[in-house]
């Protein structure tokens, strides 16, 4: 399914409902013209539902779609559905988009309008798809990372490939988005984040990047045609979640660095890409209060990790 969708980068499908527009190929959900931050699994579930409005989707179908090839318990699905509903404001102000059929599954009850347009077509200037970035709106503020973000902004000016390395959940994506946000005006051809998490087949890494950038390519060699499309661009590409397709991500990054002068790349991964010219930053946890210190509540709030909870 994913492969078919990715193969056809020349027609871009969007699903509109309520105040939202979902563009599956770009992994992008817009509320009006603002991107909504939604994890890859939640986005996959929303896409499955919105593609078949009015139909009942069984829980096992949704689980197979969001966790392909893995066995997960139903609680995970419930959790993701709750996240989707929160992001859509479902149930607030009389909005009704997703209905649960207890014991069976879920259905999407809003009217969905499907539109398609060539991905390279120049649309109206006001079209949010023609904006210069696809960064999601941040839901909460980033705690305790402002010095690091400033440092990385500077580092990216000097290094064309910056990789944020660390274990899952440490804050790589959050920091990368915060850095990228500060650079929107620096790159005249935009700042684009590509989540590689849902990409199971390393051969599709390049295709996903290409379609996220809205570049239309027909040539046989996808990497060469992406690089040639980027040749004169001044752009920041954020490759998020490289770990499971690290070799494909690394060779694509290397090809882009070699074939362009002004495209910069920021990657997030558990491991460095090991590409020439890469600058690696290992992300540490937020500072926490020393265990020995006896602090009152006021004192504890001075530590970034405490402010978070
Ligand atoms: N400094 C921070 N301030 C507030 N929330 C944070 C911070 N760092 C991470 N989070 C939250 O913690 C969770 C995991 O962070 P994330 O950036 O996705 O980690 P990673 O990309 O390393 O897996 C997210 O929900 C994120 O919003
Ligand atoms: Mg991440």
Short mmCIF file of C-alpha atoms and ligand atoms in Angstrom, two decimals:
data_model
loop_
_atom_site.label_atom_id
_atom_site.label_comp_id
_atom_site.label_asym_id
_atom_site.label_seq_id
_atom_site.Cartn_x
_atom_site.Cartn_y
_atom_site.Cartn_z
CA UNK A 1 0.00 0.00 0.00
CA UNK A 2 2.69 2.42 1.13
CA UNK A 3 4.82 1.46 -1.83
CA UNK A 4 2.06 2.15 -4.31
CA UNK A 5 1.36 5.49 -2.76
CA UNK A 6 5.01 6.45 -2.77
CA UNK A 7 5.63 5.33 -6.31
CA UNK A 8 3.19 7.88 -7.61
CA UNK A 9 4.71 11.14 -6.50
CA UNK A 10 3.26 13.10 -9.36
CA UNK A 11 -0.32 13.17 -8.08
CA UNK A 12 -0.78 14.39 -4.56
CA UNK A 13 -3.95 13.39 -2.80
CA UNK A 14 -5.44 15.34 0.05
CA UNK A 15 -8.38 14.49 2.28
CA UNK A 16 -10.33 17.44 3.65
CA UNK A 17 -12.75 17.26 6.54
CA UNK A 18 -14.05 19.82 9.02
CA UNK A 19 -11.29 22.46 9.24
CA UNK A 20 -8.58 19.91 8.43
CA UNK A 21 -6.62 18.78 5.42
CA UNK A 22 -4.62 15.56 5.46
CA UNK A 23 -1.93 14.94 2.83
CA UNK A 24 -0.90 11.30 3.32
CA UNK A 25 2.13 11.35 1.01
CA UNK A 26 3.62 14.24 2.95
CA UNK A 27 2.64 12.84 6.33
CA UNK A 28 1.07 16.22 6.91
CA UNK A 29 -2.10 17.22 8.74
CA UNK A 30 -3.13 20.86 8.50
CA UNK A 31 -5.75 22.65 10.57
CA UNK A 32 -6.50 25.59 8.31
CA UNK A 33 -2.97 26.44 7.27
CA UNK A 34 -1.24 25.26 10.43
CA UNK A 35 0.41 21.85 10.62
CA UNK A 36 -0.85 19.71 13.50
CA UNK A 37 1.72 17.64 15.31
CA UNK A 38 0.73 14.00 15.28
CA UNK A 39 2.95 10.94 15.70
CA UNK A 40 3.44 8.60 12.75
CA UNK A 41 1.18 5.89 14.13
CA UNK A 42 -1.62 8.29 14.95
CA UNK A 43 -1.30 9.76 11.46
CA UNK A 44 -1.46 6.31 9.90
CA UNK A 45 -4.62 5.48 11.86
CA UNK A 46 -6.25 8.78 10.97
CA UNK A 47 -5.40 8.21 7.30
CA UNK A 48 -6.90 4.71 7.36
CA UNK A 49 -10.12 6.06 8.89
CA UNK A 50 -10.44 9.14 6.70
CA UNK A 51 -9.85 7.12 3.53
CA UNK A 52 -13.01 5.15 4.24
CA UNK A 53 -15.50 7.55 5.80
CA UNK A 54 -18.68 5.97 7.11
CA UNK A 55 -17.20 2.48 7.17
CA UNK A 56 -16.46 0.46 10.26
CA UNK A 57 -12.75 -0.34 10.49
CA UNK A 58 -12.04 -3.32 12.68
CA UNK A 59 -9.51 -2.95 15.45
CA UNK A 60 -7.23 -5.60 13.97
CA UNK A 61 -7.22 -3.81 10.60
CA UNK A 62 -6.17 -0.57 12.24
CA UNK A 63 -3.53 -2.31 14.33
CA UNK A 64 -2.10 -4.03 11.23
CA UNK A 65 -1.90 -0.69 9.49
CA UNK A 66 -0.22 1.22 12.31
CA UNK A 67 2.04 -1.57 13.55
CA UNK A 68 2.77 -3.60 10.43
CA UNK A 69 4.27 -6.98 11.13
CA UNK A 70 4.15 -6.54 14.90
CA UNK A 71 1.78 -7.86 17.50
CA UNK A 72 0.51 -5.22 19.89
CA UNK A 73 -2.22 -5.19 22.47
CA UNK A 74 -5.42 -3.23 21.92
CA UNK A 75 -4.52 -0.67 24.57
CA UNK A 76 -1.99 0.79 22.13
CA UNK A 77 -4.70 1.40 19.58
CA UNK A 78 -6.93 3.04 22.19
CA UNK A 79 -4.07 5.27 23.22
CA UNK A 80 -3.37 6.35 19.63
CA UNK A 81 -7.06 6.96 18.89
CA UNK A 82 -7.24 9.14 21.99
CA UNK A 83 -4.27 11.11 20.65
CA UNK A 84 -5.90 11.55 17.26
CA UNK A 85 -9.11 12.75 18.87
CA UNK A 86 -7.26 15.22 21.04
CA UNK A 87 -5.37 16.60 18.05
CA UNK A 88 -8.60 16.99 16.07
CA UNK A 89 -10.56 18.45 18.98
CA UNK A 90 -13.03 15.61 18.47
CA UNK A 91 -15.86 15.81 20.98
CA UNK A 92 -15.22 19.50 21.72
CA UNK A 93 -17.71 22.17 20.64
CA UNK A 94 -19.99 19.55 19.13
CA UNK A 95 -17.33 18.29 16.72
CA UNK A 96 -17.88 14.62 15.88
CA UNK A 97 -15.32 12.91 13.68
CA UNK A 98 -14.50 9.46 15.03
CA UNK A 99 -17.05 7.10 16.50
CA UNK A 100 -16.11 4.03 18.51
CA UNK A 101 -18.14 0.87 18.13
CA UNK A 102 -17.35 -0.94 21.36
CA UNK A 103 -15.81 -4.36 20.85
CA UNK A 104 -15.60 -3.89 17.08
CA UNK A 105 -13.70 -0.89 15.87
CA UNK A 106 -13.93 2.71 14.80
CA UNK A 107 -15.48 4.71 12.02
CA UNK A 108 -14.90 8.16 10.63
CA UNK A 109 -18.21 10.01 10.52
CA UNK A 110 -17.22 13.40 9.05
CA UNK A 111 -17.68 14.20 5.36
CA UNK A 112 -14.40 13.81 3.53
CA UNK A 113 -13.56 15.56 0.27
CA UNK A 114 -10.77 14.01 -1.75
CA UNK A 115 -8.74 16.22 -4.07
CA UNK A 116 -5.73 15.48 -6.18
CA UNK A 117 -3.28 17.82 -7.78
CA UNK A 118 0.05 17.33 -9.46
CA UNK A 119 2.64 17.66 -6.70
CA UNK A 120 4.82 19.98 -8.76
CA UNK A 121 1.97 22.22 -9.86
CA UNK A 122 2.31 25.81 -8.75
CA UNK A 123 -0.83 26.56 -6.83
CA UNK A 124 -2.19 29.78 -5.38
CA UNK A 125 0.35 31.59 -3.27
CA UNK A 126 -1.98 31.33 -0.30
CA UNK A 127 -2.00 27.55 -0.49
CA UNK A 128 -0.36 26.21 2.67
CA UNK A 129 1.23 23.45 0.60
CA UNK A 130 3.37 26.11 -1.02
CA UNK A 131 4.77 27.32 2.24
CA UNK A 132 8.49 27.16 2.87
CA UNK A 133 8.35 24.67 5.71
CA UNK A 134 6.36 21.77 7.05
CA UNK A 135 7.30 22.01 10.71
CA UNK A 136 4.53 20.98 13.06
CA UNK A 137 3.18 23.47 15.55
CA UNK A 138 4.70 22.74 18.89
CA UNK A 139 2.14 21.74 21.49
CA UNK A 140 4.02 22.62 24.65
CA UNK A 141 7.15 24.60 25.25
CA UNK A 142 10.54 22.94 25.22
CA UNK A 143 11.89 22.84 28.74
CA UNK A 144 15.55 23.24 29.61
CA UNK A 145 16.95 23.08 26.10
CA UNK A 146 17.27 26.71 25.06
CA UNK A 147 21.07 26.88 25.37
CA UNK A 148 21.46 23.67 23.43
CA UNK A 149 19.10 24.86 20.69
CA UNK A 150 21.07 28.09 20.30
CA UNK A 151 24.32 26.15 20.14
CA UNK A 152 22.99 23.76 17.49
CA UNK A 153 21.64 26.63 15.38
CA UNK A 154 25.19 27.97 15.31
CA UNK A 155 26.69 24.57 14.64
CA UNK A 156 24.42 24.00 11.64
CA UNK A 157 25.67 27.22 10.06
CA UNK A 158 29.19 25.75 10.06
CA UNK A 159 28.42 22.07 9.45
CA UNK A 160 26.28 20.87 6.59
CA UNK A 161 25.36 17.64 8.36
CA UNK A 162 24.44 17.64 12.03
CA UNK A 163 23.20 14.44 13.65
CA UNK A 164 21.42 14.40 17.00
CA UNK A 165 22.13 11.04 18.57
CA UNK A 166 20.49 9.50 21.62
CA UNK A 167 18.06 6.86 22.84
CA UNK A 168 14.33 7.05 22.06
CA UNK A 169 12.40 9.60 24.09
CA UNK A 170 15.41 11.71 25.07
CA UNK A 171 14.15 14.68 23.04
CA UNK A 172 15.92 14.46 19.65
CA UNK A 173 12.86 15.26 17.54
CA UNK A 174 11.76 18.06 19.86
CA UNK A 175 15.19 19.68 19.79
CA UNK A 176 15.51 19.22 16.02
CA UNK A 177 12.16 20.94 15.43
CA UNK A 178 13.09 23.79 17.77
CA UNK A 179 16.39 24.28 15.92
CA UNK A 180 14.68 24.09 12.53
CA UNK A 181 12.03 26.62 13.58
CA UNK A 182 14.72 29.19 14.27
CA UNK A 183 16.14 28.68 10.81
CA UNK A 184 13.00 29.10 8.71
CA UNK A 185 14.10 32.52 7.52
CA UNK A 186 17.68 31.45 6.92
CA UNK A 187 16.98 28.98 4.13
CA UNK A 188 15.25 30.63 1.23
CA UNK A 189 14.04 27.30 -0.17
CA UNK A 190 12.65 26.22 3.12
CA UNK A 191 13.00 23.88 6.04
CA UNK A 192 11.53 20.42 5.62
CA UNK A 193 11.19 17.61 8.11
CA UNK A 194 10.91 14.07 6.81
CA UNK A 195 9.87 11.41 9.31
CA UNK A 196 11.49 8.16 8.24
CA UNK A 197 9.84 6.20 11.01
CA UNK A 198 7.10 4.66 8.84
CA UNK A 199 9.51 3.79 6.03
CA UNK A 200 10.11 0.05 6.27
CA UNK A 201 11.89 -0.41 2.96
CA UNK A 202 15.28 1.37 2.77
CA UNK A 203 14.82 1.67 -0.99
CA UNK A 204 11.97 4.13 -0.32
CA UNK A 205 13.93 6.59 1.82
CA UNK A 206 14.79 8.76 -1.16
CA UNK A 207 11.23 8.61 -2.53
CA UNK A 208 9.78 9.76 0.78
CA UNK A 209 12.19 12.70 0.93
CA UNK A 210 11.38 13.60 -2.66
CA UNK A 211 7.63 13.52 -2.16
CA UNK A 212 7.84 15.46 1.12
CA UNK A 213 9.74 18.20 -0.71
CA UNK A 214 7.05 18.16 -3.41
CA UNK A 215 9.66 17.42 -6.08
CA UNK A 216 8.52 15.65 -9.18
CA UNK A 217 11.01 13.15 -10.53
CA UNK A 218 10.70 10.74 -13.40
CA UNK A 219 14.26 9.64 -13.93
CA UNK A 220 15.30 6.07 -13.31
CA UNK A 221 17.82 6.94 -10.61
CA UNK A 222 15.83 8.59 -7.80
CA UNK A 223 18.87 9.72 -5.79
CA UNK A 224 20.53 11.37 -8.78
CA UNK A 225 17.35 13.13 -9.77
CA UNK A 226 16.69 14.37 -6.22
CA UNK A 227 20.25 15.68 -5.98
CA UNK A 228 19.96 17.45 -9.30
CA UNK A 229 16.66 19.05 -8.24
CA UNK A 230 18.40 20.32 -5.08
CA UNK A 231 21.53 21.57 -6.81
CA UNK A 232 20.76 25.30 -6.65
CA UNK A 233 18.64 25.21 -3.54
CA UNK A 234 19.33 26.68 -0.15
CA UNK A 235 17.42 24.37 2.11
CA UNK A 236 17.45 22.54 5.44
CA UNK A 237 16.28 18.95 5.38
CA UNK A 238 15.57 17.27 8.72
CA UNK A 239 15.79 13.48 8.46
CA UNK A 240 13.96 12.33 11.58
CA UNK A 241 14.26 8.74 12.84
CA UNK A 242 17.08 7.40 10.68
CA UNK A 243 18.10 4.49 12.90
CA UNK A 244 16.24 1.62 11.22
CA UNK A 245 17.19 2.71 7.68
CA UNK A 246 20.57 4.11 8.61
CA UNK A 247 22.53 2.99 5.57
CA UNK A 248 20.01 4.37 3.10
CA UNK A 249 19.76 7.62 5.06
CA UNK A 250 23.55 7.90 5.25
CA UNK A 251 24.12 7.32 1.57
CA UNK A 252 21.35 9.75 0.62
CA UNK A 253 22.81 12.38 2.97
CA UNK A 254 26.27 11.82 1.50
CA UNK A 255 24.96 12.15 -2.06
CA UNK A 256 23.15 15.39 -1.20
CA UNK A 257 26.22 16.86 0.50
CA UNK A 258 28.43 15.95 -2.45
CA UNK A 259 26.04 17.13 -5.15
CA UNK A 260 24.91 20.45 -3.66
CA UNK A 261 26.57 23.40 -1.95
CA UNK A 262 23.88 24.97 0.11
CA UNK A 263 21.62 22.19 1.29
CA UNK A 264 22.11 21.39 4.97
CA UNK A 265 20.89 18.26 6.73
CA UNK A 266 19.98 17.64 10.34
CA UNK A 267 19.39 14.00 11.23
CA UNK A 268 18.07 12.30 14.35
CA UNK A 269 19.11 8.76 15.09
CA UNK A 270 20.21 6.31 17.74
CA UNK A 271 23.56 6.06 15.99
CA UNK A 272 25.61 8.50 13.90
CA UNK A 273 25.29 8.22 10.12
CA UNK A 274 29.08 7.96 9.78
CA UNK A 275 29.23 10.20 6.75
CA UNK A 276 32.17 12.46 5.95
CA UNK A 277 31.66 15.95 7.30
CA UNK A 278 29.08 14.82 9.86
CA UNK A 279 28.97 16.65 13.13
CA UNK A 280 27.50 14.47 15.88
CA UNK A 281 25.79 15.82 18.97
CA UNK A 282 24.91 13.26 21.63
CA UNK A 283 21.81 14.38 23.43
CA UNK A 284 21.94 13.97 27.19
CA UNK A 285 18.97 13.87 29.54
CA UNK A 286 17.70 17.07 31.06
CA UNK A 287 19.46 18.05 34.23
CA UNK A 288 17.69 16.63 37.25
CA UNK A 289 18.02 17.60 40.89
CA UNK A 290 20.86 15.74 42.63
CA UNK A 291 19.28 12.88 44.63
CA UNK A 292 21.03 13.88 47.84
CA UNK A 293 19.74 17.43 47.88
CA UNK A 294 16.73 17.98 50.07
CA UNK A 295 14.70 20.55 48.20
CA UNK A 296 11.42 22.18 48.82
CA UNK A 297 8.97 22.39 45.92
CA UNK A 298 10.09 25.89 44.99
CA UNK A 299 13.74 24.87 44.83
CA UNK A 300 12.98 21.77 42.80
CA UNK A 301 11.28 23.84 40.12
CA UNK A 302 14.62 25.37 39.24
CA UNK A 303 15.65 22.11 37.63
CA UNK A 304 14.52 21.69 34.03
CA UNK A 305 13.48 18.05 34.38
CA UNK A 306 11.14 18.92 37.24
CA UNK A 307 9.38 21.72 35.38
CA UNK A 308 8.31 19.12 32.86
CA UNK A 309 5.91 17.31 35.21
N1 LIG B 1 12.81 19.57 26.66
C1 LIG B 1 11.54 19.12 26.58
N2 LIG B 1 10.52 19.85 27.04
C2 LIG B 1 9.25 19.38 26.97
N3 LIG B 1 8.90 18.21 26.43
C3 LIG B 1 9.88 17.44 25.95
C4 LIG B 1 11.24 17.85 25.99
N4 LIG B 1 12.01 16.89 25.41
C5 LIG B 1 11.16 15.92 25.04
N5 LIG B 1 9.88 16.24 25.37
C6 LIG B 1 8.71 15.39 25.13
O1 LIG B 1 9.11 14.05 25.38
C7 LIG B 1 8.64 13.18 24.37
C8 LIG B 1 9.80 12.51 23.65
O2 LIG B 1 10.58 13.49 22.98
P1 LIG B 1 11.08 13.31 21.48
O3 LIG B 1 11.64 14.61 21.04
O4 LIG B 1 10.01 12.71 20.64
O5 LIG B 1 12.25 12.26 21.71
P2 LIG B 1 13.06 11.39 20.64
O6 LIG B 1 12.89 12.05 19.31
O7 LIG B 1 14.48 11.43 21.13
O8 LIG B 1 12.47 10.03 20.70
C9 LIG B 1 7.78 14.03 23.45
O9 LIG B 1 6.44 13.91 23.84
C10 LIG B 1 8.28 15.44 23.70
O10 LIG B 1 7.25 16.40 23.46
MG1 LIG B 2 12.04 11.21 17.59
#
